[in-house]
Amino acid sequence: MLRTAAVTAGIAVLVAALSAVHLTQGTSATGVLDVLRAVLGQGDDGTLAVLAGSRVPRLLTALLLGVALGVAGAGMQSVARNPLASPDTLAVNAGAHLAVVAVAAFGVGLPTLPAGGVAFVGGLGAAAAVLGLSGGGSASPRLVLVGSAVALALQSLAILLLLLFEQETTGLFAWGSGSLTVSDLDATARMTPVVVAAVVALVAMGRSLDILALGDDNATVLGLKVRRTRVGAVLLTVALTGAAVTVAGPVGFVGLCAPVITRLLVPLAPGLGRHRVLLPVSGLVGVLLVLGADVLLRAALGSAEALRVPTGVTTTIVGAAVLIWLARRGRPTRGGTGRQAPAGRVGVAGSRRRLVAVGVALSALLVAAPVVGLLLGDRLVLLGDLVNWFAGRTGTALTFVLDQRLPRVLAATAAGAALAVSGCGIQSVSRNPLAEPGLLGITAGAGVGAITLITFVPLAGAWQVAGAAGLGAMAAFGLVYGLAWRSGLAPDRLVVIGIAMWSGGMALITLLIVTSDPWNTAKALTWLSGSTYGRTLEQVLPVALALAVLTPLLWARHRELDLHGLDEDTPRVLGVRVERSRLVILAAAGVLAATAVSAIGVVAFVGLVAPHLARSLVGGRHSRVIPVAAAIGAILVSAADTVGRTVIAPAQVPAGLVIALVGTPYFVLVLWRTREAR
Amino acid sequence: MRTPALIAAAAILLTACGTTEDGGGPAGTDTSAGPVTVTDSRGKAVELKAPAKRVVTLEWAETETVASLGVMPVGAADTAGYKTWNSVAPLDDSVKDVGKRNEPSVDAIVALDPDVVVMASGRDTTLVAQLEKYVPVVVTKASDAARNLDRLREDTRMIAKAVGRSAEGDKLLSDLDAGFAEGRKAVEAKGAAGTPFVVADGWLEGSTVNIRPFGKGSLVSDAAEQVGLKNAWTGQVDPQWGLGQTDVEGLTALTDPKTVLFYSASEEDVFTTGLAQNPVWQRLPFVASGEVHRLATGTWTFGGPRSVGHVADQLVRAVTA
């Protein structure tokens, strides 16, 4: 008891100290001495105004955010009984953010309280979907996987809105990463009662949450209404997150890190383990994180320059590191074995007639999709034109249109196939039907590589950008693989570390853009959301080459892929050199994904959806899945590209966002099918 | 599920037979005026068979300049946005939208069969190479915080030459200089020479406010200095556009009681909605003295000669009122 009080007091003193430093930092000349004088009641009017109009609102906002997110994270982790749960990994942040962006984009100016309501509804929708789809919150990392995938989908939608409404949403890009630059206390003041009420209610539920931690059955035996407790706690945590998003946008990973750090202190002070103490202390630690990130950033960059960097970017990079550390620390086997491999619908595979039918249909579509891609676009071209073009008989204008359309169509087709094949390899080795190159951090790594090059060498040619993307992807992949490797490769660890790399990579990209070229976010956003715009044949070459070499290589190992998908031991028993085989497969998958990214930018879901569709068509054997998935991937991206170039012409929607729009519903279906029986 | 898709695909393929070309090729340009060669911001000599009549512009400043020269572009990027943000050289309804400024549609550009495409440097570099296979491309410098007015003159003369309106181009620039001279005279007559000013725009999300001051070297700042005012914003700015970033607290660096604030807001007015109640804002010298001026809707602060003149006029009017 005494030790708990001592630890809590220690944290409170730290918060007070950081708050004091925070008050002395800012873009005006008001410094330490001015603030001190003001505190002693001798401040001049200017200092008082700066404190009242800028510093205090910023500090109070940071305090509110820290408390809301810290407590929300602790609550979510308890309800989900999973140390990886948080507003980020349950997609609550993303859901709330999307709701707010949508309201802004469609020009509905809402006062703060309804805006808070919108964020709450968005967050609740996301949380309900994630919890529902992941089986209510089992202890497995599946929760994180589902949540991150849903977050990815929601973010894609938010980016789409940002792109379509460029002028209306300029500030939303930076705000999308959480900003403390408040002009007044309006939103903070309105949200404070919500946060206070939710925190009090959650703390009041502390005893129930303690009992819930014993497991559903034990809790029921002890007379707890498990369902009611759980629903109540989830609603409260979502309200807390929604309030935080309303005030400052999504501040990443505070909700994940704060309770994790708090729980680390439990050996020091066992009293912290009880929810009535754990929840408020997590809130305090959350404040430490938000304030610490802000203070450090301002100290490092100077207050004026630090304005460009949203606070959420710093916390996300820190949070990604904590997530990786957590994943490395966790027991590797937990939830890693005994899970069913993605089998698709069994019984489908046997039918030879069906196989032939699928083969014929896919071949036809595989030819048709690129041809239609060549025909459609801002200008409609007819088949006769195509024939003339092949024969070299078209006029200059049409020749040119088709000449520049061809690389785009080819890039989409090849990248789609490469992502699909890459997804097959990754899903099999990670033994996880929801894994894909994007969620393994590979595509984010490629983005970091490309944006870094564009930042430092603005006139870099297409080849150099592609090369940098490739390097970034391989570096990210190497890191994920290396970090996940601990005397063996646990598939679950691989996925969680991949997700951390993805979040950290995206935060780095935001950091690079807002510090280097803050007035040109549209181009970067487009590049990052998967566009075939301005592709040349030269840029298609790497991905075509990778496809030609690596697809046969992976296909030749189809038996190993089948075995990896089964469980940990079977391949070993059957004499497969598991680690080596895994490395070869993952490396091939990584190269395929990297070249795809260098060709068309970041496209999510294809690597996930194509293998699933393939399995549902021809069964789970990789000898069949790989070619079928490749065809499906090619058709999907090619069609998405065609749609993106056509629907709102002359403006264009990047192919990756079309995929996200189409892929999300299908993805939800996959999640529903693969949810674990409770 | 796949059969309908197949049928649909087959239907598309069948109905897509035929051609869209009449085989005639594009109508030849009138070459009576003789060839023109302009050297653009890349240092490249762009050769046109004749002064361009059909012009496509891919950035708003270039659109404005071409329209101000008396040539209505056949196509321009984001015409709807242009209408909101730039009112000094309105476009006809005949001007086709060729897509967003960051990703204009190559199909749409080519469909207009232009004689020249005018675009700004710093946008997509692969696009230049692609377009040049089909149509001459002239790339403007667009902005240079080291010498923005000279840059503006060079860009304007270059565009004017390309469309065969050099005389009109010179007139635009001499009008601009005349406007500056007149403005300076009015300012001096009022004893307002050397008045410190700030120009800014900004945006608001929730209660998060970002303020973007136009520092020394930005186009509007150069214009204001031409009429005898003095930019009071000394914070860090970027080398191309001369733009800075700050929050409300950062504005306290402006202490001269004579300072005048101009702000640009063609859509949302951040300064009156987000900041009005803020104690720091209320104590700022220009707020206390009531010297806060909103630039007219449709004043594009990154525009061509007419936009620059328009800004200068509004500034002069405000300080001599």
Coordinates of N, CA, C and O in Angstrom, one line a residue, chain A residues 292-355:
Chain A
G292 N 5.8 14.3 -22.4 CA 7.2 14.0 -22.6 C 7.5 14.1 -24.1 O 8.5 14.7 -24.5
A293 N 6.6 13.5 -25.0 CA 6.8 13.6 -26.4 C 6.8 15.1 -26.8 O 7.7 15.5 -27.6
D294 N 5.9 15.9 -26.3 CA 5.8 17.3 -26.7 C 7.0 18.1 -26.3 O 7.6 18.8 -27.0
V295 N 7.4 17.9 -25.0 CA 8.6 18.6 -24.4 C 9.8 18.2 -25.2 O 10.6 19.1 -25.6
L296 N 10.0 16.9 -25.4 CA 11.3 16.5 -26.1 C 11.3 17.1 -27.5 O 12.4 17.5 -28.0
L297 N 10.2 17.0 -28.2 CA 10.2 17.5 -29.6 C 10.5 18.9 -29.7 O 11.3 19.4 -30.5
R298 N 9.9 19.7 -28.8 CA 10.2 21.2 -28.7 C 11.6 21.5 -28.3 O 12.2 22.4 -28.9
A299 N 12.1 20.7 -27.4 CA 13.5 20.9 -27.0 C 14.5 20.5 -28.2 O 15.4 21.2 -28.4
A300 N 14.1 19.5 -28.9 CA 15.0 19.0 -30.0 C 15.0 19.9 -31.2 O 16.0 20.3 -31.8
L301 N 13.8 20.3 -31.6 CA 13.6 21.0 -32.9 C 13.5 22.5 -32.7 O 13.6 23.3 -33.7
G302 N 13.2 23.0 -31.5 CA 12.8 24.4 -31.3 C 11.3 24.5 -31.5 O 10.7 23.8 -32.3
S303 N 10.7 25.4 -30.7 CA 9.3 25.4 -30.7 C 8.6 25.7 -32.0 O 7.6 25.1 -32.4
A304 N 9.2 26.6 -32.8 CA 8.6 27.0 -34.1 C 8.6 25.8 -35.0 O 7.6 25.5 -35.7
E305 N 9.8 25.2 -35.1 CA 9.9 24.1 -36.1 C 9.0 22.9 -35.6 O 8.5 22.1 -36.5
A306 N 9.0 22.7 -34.3 CA 8.2 21.5 -33.8 C 6.7 21.6 -34.1 O 6.0 20.6 -34.1
L307 N 6.3 22.8 -34.4 CA 4.8 23.0 -34.7 C 4.5 22.1 -35.9 O 3.3 21.7 -36.1
R308 N 5.4 21.9 -36.8 CA 5.1 21.2 -38.0 C 4.9 19.7 -37.7 O 4.3 19.0 -38.5
V309 N 5.4 19.2 -36.6 CA 5.4 17.8 -36.3 C 4.3 17.5 -35.3 O 4.3 17.9 -34.2
P310 N 3.2 16.8 -35.8 CA 2.1 16.5 -34.9 C 2.6 15.7 -33.7 O 3.5 14.8 -33.9
T311 N 2.2 15.9 -32.5 CA 2.6 15.2 -31.3 C 2.4 13.7 -31.5 O 3.2 12.9 -31.1
G312 N 1.3 13.3 -32.2 CA 1.0 11.9 -32.4 C 2.0 11.2 -33.2 O 2.2 10.0 -33.0
V313 N 2.8 11.9 -34.0 CA 3.8 11.2 -34.8 C 4.9 10.7 -33.8 O 5.4 9.6 -33.9
T314 N 5.3 11.6 -32.9 CA 6.3 11.2 -31.9 C 5.9 10.0 -31.1 O 6.6 9.1 -30.9
T315 N 4.6 10.2 -30.6 CA 4.1 9.1 -29.7 C 4.0 7.8 -30.5 O 4.2 6.7 -29.9
T316 N 3.7 7.8 -31.8 CA 3.5 6.6 -32.5 C 4.9 5.9 -32.7 O 5.0 4.7 -32.6
I317 N 5.9 6.7 -33.0 CA 7.2 6.1 -33.2 C 7.7 5.4 -31.8 O 8.2 4.3 -31.9
V318 N 7.5 6.1 -30.7 CA 7.8 5.5 -29.4 C 6.9 4.3 -29.2 O 7.4 3.2 -28.8
G319 N 5.6 4.4 -29.5 CA 4.7 3.3 -29.3 C 5.1 2.1 -30.2 O 4.9 0.9 -29.7
A320 N 5.5 2.3 -31.4 CA 5.9 1.2 -32.3 C 7.1 0.4 -31.6 O 7.1 -0.8 -31.6
A321 N 8.0 1.1 -31.0 CA 9.1 0.5 -30.3 C 8.6 -0.4 -29.2 O 9.0 -1.5 -29.0
V322 N 7.7 0.2 -28.4 CA 7.1 -0.6 -27.2 C 6.4 -1.8 -27.7 O 6.5 -2.9 -27.1
L323 N 5.6 -1.7 -28.8 CA 4.9 -2.8 -29.4 C 5.9 -3.9 -29.8 O 5.6 -5.1 -29.5
I324 N 7.0 -3.6 -30.4 CA 8.0 -4.5 -30.8 C 8.6 -5.2 -29.6 O 8.7 -6.4 -29.5
W325 N 8.9 -4.4 -28.6 CA 9.4 -4.9 -27.3 C 8.5 -5.9 -26.7 O 8.8 -7.0 -26.2
L326 N 7.2 -5.5 -26.7 CA 6.1 -6.4 -26.1 C 6.1 -7.7 -26.8 O 6.0 -8.8 -26.2
A327 N 6.1 -7.6 -28.2 CA 6.0 -8.9 -29.0 C 7.2 -9.8 -28.7 O 7.1 -11.0 -28.7
R328 N 8.4 -9.2 -28.6 CA 9.6 -10.0 -28.4 C 9.6 -10.6 -27.0 O 10.2 -11.7 -26.8
R329 N 8.9 -10.0 -26.1 CA 8.9 -10.4 -24.7 C 7.9 -11.5 -24.5 O 8.1 -12.4 -23.6
G330 N 6.8 -11.5 -25.2 CA 5.7 -12.4 -25.1 C 6.1 -13.9 -25.3 O 7.1 -14.1 -26.0
R331 N 5.4 -14.8 -24.7 CA 5.7 -16.2 -24.9 C 5.4 -16.6 -26.3 O 4.3 -16.3 -26.8
P332 N 6.4 -17.2 -27.0 CA 6.2 -17.4 -28.5 C 5.1 -18.4 -28.9 O 4.5 -18.2 -29.9
T333 N 4.9 -19.3 -28.0 CA 4.0 -20.4 -28.5 C 2.5 -20.1 -28.3 O 1.6 -20.6 -28.9
R334 N 2.3 -19.1 -27.3 CA 0.9 -18.8 -27.0 C 0.1 -18.5 -28.2 O 0.3 -17.5 -28.9
G335 N -0.9 -19.2 -28.5 CA -1.8 -18.9 -29.6 C -1.1 -19.2 -31.0 O -1.7 -19.0 -32.0
G336 N 0.1 -19.6 -30.9 CA 0.9 -19.8 -32.2 C 0.7 -21.1 -32.8 O 0.7 -21.3 -34.0
T337 N 0.4 -22.1 -32.0 CA 0.2 -23.4 -32.5 C -1.3 -23.8 -32.4 O -2.0 -23.2 -31.7
G338 N -1.6 -24.8 -33.1 CA -2.9 -25.4 -32.9 C -4.0 -24.5 -33.7 O -5.1 -24.9 -33.8
R339 N -3.6 -23.4 -34.2 CA -4.6 -22.6 -35.0 C -4.7 -23.2 -36.4 O -3.7 -23.7 -37.0
Q340 N -5.9 -23.2 -36.9 CA -6.1 -23.8 -38.2 C -5.6 -23.0 -39.3 O -5.6 -21.7 -39.2
A341 N -5.0 -23.6 -40.2 CA -4.4 -22.9 -41.4 C -5.6 -22.5 -42.3 O -6.7 -23.0 -42.1
P342 N -5.4 -21.5 -43.1 CA -6.4 -21.0 -44.0 C -6.7 -22.1 -45.0 O -6.0 -22.4 -45.9
A343 N -7.8 -22.8 -44.9 CA -8.1 -23.9 -45.7 C -9.1 -23.7 -46.8 O -9.2 -24.4 -47.8
G344 N -9.8 -22.6 -46.7 CA -10.9 -22.3 -47.7 C -12.0 -23.3 -47.5 O -12.1 -24.0 -46.4
R345 N -12.8 -23.4 -48.5 CA -13.9 -24.4 -48.3 C -13.4 -25.8 -48.8 O -13.0 -26.0 -49.9
V346 N -13.4 -26.7 -47.9 CA -12.9 -28.0 -48.2 C -13.9 -28.7 -49.1 O -15.1 -28.5 -49.0
G347 N -13.3 -29.6 -49.9 CA -14.3 -30.3 -50.8 C -14.3 -29.7 -52.2 O -14.7 -30.3 -53.2
V348 N -14.0 -28.4 -52.2 CA -14.0 -27.7 -53.5 C -12.9 -28.2 -54.4 O -13.0 -28.3 -55.6
A349 N -11.8 -28.5 -53.7 CA -10.6 -28.8 -54.4 C -10.7 -30.0 -55.4 O -10.1 -30.1 -56.4
G350 N -11.5 -31.0 -55.0 CA -11.5 -32.3 -55.7 C -12.0 -32.2 -57.1 O -11.6 -32.9 -58.0
S351 N -13.0 -31.3 -57.3 CA -13.7 -31.3 -58.6 C -12.8 -30.8 -59.7 O -12.4 -29.6 -59.8
R352 N -12.5 -31.7 -60.6 CA -11.7 -31.3 -61.8 C -12.4 -30.4 -62.7 O -11.8 -29.5 -63.3
R353 N -13.7 -30.6 -62.8 CA -14.5 -29.8 -63.7 C -14.5 -28.3 -63.3 O -14.3 -27.4 -64.0
R354 N -14.6 -28.2 -62.0 CA -14.6 -26.9 -61.4 C -13.3 -26.2 -61.6 O -13.2 -25.0 -62.0
L355 N -12.2 -27.0 -61.5 CA -10.9 -26.4 -61.7 C -10.7 -25.9 -63.1 O -10.2 -24.8 -63.3

